[in-house]
Amino acid sequence: MTARIIDGKTIAADLRGRIAGEVVRLKATLTPGIAVVLVGDNPASEVYVRTKSKAVVEAGMRPFDHKLPAATSEADLLALIAKLNADANVNGILVQLPLPPQIDAYKVTAAIDPAKDVDGFHPLNVGRLSSGLPGLVPCTPLGCVLLAKTVHDSLAGLEAVVIGRSNIVGKPAAQLLLAENATVTIAHSKTRDLPGICRRADLLVAAIGKPEMVRGDWIKPGATVIDVGINRVPGEGGKSRIVGDVAFAEAAKTAGAVTPVPGGVGPMTIACLLLNTLRAACAQKGLPVPKL
Ligand code: NAP
């Protein structure tokens, strides 16, 4: 079998186009605004923030970027969050993680107005997701589910295995799949017989952070594989290259459909950030939240 490649780039571009269309439609009523806050000069974070800000502008939304020095105190960051919470033009707030050691990331996340928490990390939104209530949900897991739904009309009854139980990917991915009525198993570093558990999966989500750990013979023939991993490994000529958590070439021989890395989940994360911002803005103005 040769797997269908789930083209995240194209699917994300299509979603971004629909979001931009909705922003145009709402223009007379509101222009969604998002504040992206970066503390320090972590090069990877700077790239993410630049990419996010560009996407915000392309979607017709208003960016409110804040770049703070690495020595910023927790009190100063919390004061900025309070200001953004009170600013009616700011509909979404994202604080890029990781934060410098003098700042408690949990305190900062919990200080964001849950209605503006477009990362979906606020404890209230985490609780809403696990209670099956509507709320803002984390962007990467949401992207994973939307990609899986390009393959399956319904995820109901599918045997889904999520490898990874982080608060930002694994756990919310499992909750979202449960909300879609999949039968969900969460695997992690202490799981016994991981290959055997993966072989049960109709839908396999890998969020591990270990280059190409999931091998072709871990995959049930015909399964859908969503690879969240972003791992930098040595490439040719002293350069580095990015690979996922799944051995892509092997997986493509067994799976029914598989996401590439790069070009799979990554672009969907940004599209889902825009989607969350649009949804948050509409909810704050009392407008119907677009389905898209
Ligand atoms: P994380 O916080 O390090 O969590 C990794 C998870 O994988 C943990 O739950 C860990 O288990 C599990 N794990 C580690 N080694 C394992 C093993 N040998 N067998 C089974 N499970 C194992 O990472 P994360 O933040 O969730 O990110 C995961 C990957 O996704 C990374 O490559 C990251 O760069 C990528 N990512 C991509 C996007 C995107 O937009 N595409 C967004 C976010 C993250 P324990 O809990 O037992 O330690």
PDB file of C-alpha atoms and ligand atoms in Angstrom, residues 48 140 163-166 168-170 187-190 194 207-210 213 228-231 245 265-266 269, ligand 1:
ATOM      1  CA  TYR A  48       7.591  31.021  15.529  1.00  0.00           C
ATOM      2  CA  THR A 140      -1.774  21.902  17.563  1.00  0.00           C
ATOM      3  CA  ILE A 163       1.769   8.787  21.937  1.00  0.00           C
ATOM      4  CA  GLY A 164       2.671  11.589  24.345  1.00  0.00           C
ATOM      5  CA  ARG A 165       0.837  13.085  27.329  1.00  0.00           C
ATOM      6  CA  SER A 166       2.110  16.665  27.422  1.00  0.00           C
ATOM      7  CA  ILE A 168       0.140  21.192  25.144  1.00  0.00           C
ATOM      8  CA  VAL A 169      -0.239  18.290  22.695  1.00  0.00           C
ATOM      9  CA  GLY A 170      -0.828  14.728  23.907  1.00  0.00           C
ATOM     10  CA  ALA A 187       0.786   6.092  25.527  1.00  0.00           C
ATOM     11  CA  HIS A 188       3.909   7.595  27.135  1.00  0.00           C
ATOM     12  CA  SER A 189       7.468   6.786  28.142  1.00  0.00           C
ATOM     13  CA  LYS A 190       6.376   4.145  30.681  1.00  0.00           C
ATOM     14  CA  LEU A 194       4.379   0.546  22.551  1.00  0.00           C
ATOM     15  CA  ALA A 207       3.707  13.665  19.801  1.00  0.00           C
ATOM     16  CA  ILE A 208       6.922  12.423  21.340  1.00  0.00           C
ATOM     17  CA  GLY A 209       9.850  14.596  20.287  1.00  0.00           C
ATOM     18  CA  LYS A 210      12.012  11.588  19.256  1.00  0.00           C
ATOM     19  CA  MET A 213      10.835   6.636  16.601  1.00  0.00           C
ATOM     20  CA  VAL A 228       3.291  16.089  15.414  1.00  0.00           C
ATOM     21  CA  GLY A 229       7.035  15.764  16.007  1.00  0.00           C
ATOM     22  CA  ILE A 230       9.488  18.446  14.923  1.00  0.00           C
ATOM     23  CA  ASN A 231      13.046  17.202  15.391  1.00  0.00           C
ATOM     24  CA  ASP A 245       8.463  11.326  15.248  1.00  0.00           C
ATOM     25  CA  VAL A 265       0.707  19.502  11.460  1.00  0.00           C
ATOM     26  CA  GLY A 266       2.965  22.603  11.650  1.00  0.00           C
ATOM     27  CA  THR A 269      -1.132  24.960  14.179  1.00  0.00           C
TER      28      THR A 269
HETATM   29  P1  NAP B   1       7.009  16.813  25.547  1.00  0.00           P
HETATM   30  O1  NAP B   1       6.376  17.781  26.490  1.00  0.00           O
HETATM   31  O2  NAP B   1       8.477  16.547  25.666  1.00  0.00           O
HETATM   32  O3  NAP B   1       6.232  15.435  25.696  1.00  0.00           O
HETATM   33  C1  NAP B   1       6.674  14.285  25.043  1.00  0.00           C
HETATM   34  C2  NAP B   1       5.798  13.116  25.414  1.00  0.00           C
HETATM   35  O4  NAP B   1       6.342  11.975  24.739  1.00  0.00           O
HETATM   36  C3  NAP B   1       5.792  12.806  26.903  1.00  0.00           C
HETATM   37  O5  NAP B   1       4.488  12.548  27.338  1.00  0.00           O
HETATM   38  C4  NAP B   1       6.683  11.578  27.023  1.00  0.00           C
HETATM   39  O6  NAP B   1       6.287  10.663  28.016  1.00  0.00           O
HETATM   40  C5  NAP B   1       6.500  10.917  25.676  1.00  0.00           C
HETATM   41  N1  NAP B   1       7.668  10.103  25.362  1.00  0.00           N
HETATM   42  C6  NAP B   1       8.968  10.484  25.387  1.00  0.00           C
HETATM   43  N2  NAP B   1       9.760   9.428  25.081  1.00  0.00           N
HETATM   44  C7  NAP B   1       8.944   8.388  24.846  1.00  0.00           C
HETATM   45  C8  NAP B   1       9.154   7.044  24.497  1.00  0.00           C
HETATM   46  N3  NAP B   1      10.382   6.554  24.327  1.00  0.00           N
HETATM   47  N4  NAP B   1       8.087   6.251  24.341  1.00  0.00           N
HETATM   48  C9  NAP B   1       6.835   6.733  24.528  1.00  0.00           C
HETATM   49  N5  NAP B   1       6.566   8.000  24.854  1.00  0.00           N
HETATM   50  C10 NAP B   1       7.604   8.820  25.014  1.00  0.00           C
HETATM   51  O7  NAP B   1       6.768  17.230  24.040  1.00  0.00           O
HETATM   52  P2  NAP B   1       5.539  18.039  23.363  1.00  0.00           P
HETATM   53  O8  NAP B   1       5.642  19.456  23.728  1.00  0.00           O
HETATM   54  O9  NAP B   1       4.276  17.300  23.592  1.00  0.00           O
HETATM   55  O10 NAP B   1       5.944  17.894  21.822  1.00  0.00           O
HETATM   56  C11 NAP B   1       6.069  16.647  21.180  1.00  0.00           C
HETATM   57  C12 NAP B   1       6.656  16.843  19.792  1.00  0.00           C
HETATM   58  O11 NAP B   1       5.762  17.663  19.042  1.00  0.00           O
HETATM   59  C13 NAP B   1       7.979  17.585  19.754  1.00  0.00           C
HETATM   60  O12 NAP B   1       8.750  17.090  18.689  1.00  0.00           O
HETATM   61  C14 NAP B   1       7.592  19.029  19.482  1.00  0.00           C
HETATM   62  O13 NAP B   1       8.619  19.762  18.830  1.00  0.00           O
HETATM   63  C15 NAP B   1       6.433  18.804  18.549  1.00  0.00           C
HETATM   64  N6  NAP B   1       5.462  19.918  18.497  1.00  0.00           N
HETATM   65  C16 NAP B   1       5.028  20.290  17.273  1.00  0.00           C
HETATM   66  C17 NAP B   1       4.102  21.291  17.145  1.00  0.00           C
HETATM   67  C18 NAP B   1       3.622  21.661  15.783  1.00  0.00           C
HETATM   68  O14 NAP B   1       3.059  22.732  15.589  1.00  0.00           O
HETATM   69  N7  NAP B   1       3.786  20.787  14.785  1.00  0.00           N
HETATM   70  C19 NAP B   1       3.602  21.940  18.285  1.00  0.00           C
HETATM   71  C20 NAP B   1       4.023  21.502  19.531  1.00  0.00           C
HETATM   72  C21 NAP B   1       4.956  20.482  19.637  1.00  0.00           C
HETATM   73  P3  NAP B   1       6.381  11.000  29.610  1.00  0.00           P
HETATM   74  O15 NAP B   1       5.223  11.904  29.865  1.00  0.00           O
HETATM   75  O16 NAP B   1       6.253   9.677  30.243  1.00  0.00           O
HETATM   76  O17 NAP B   1       7.700  11.662  29.818  1.00  0.00           O
END
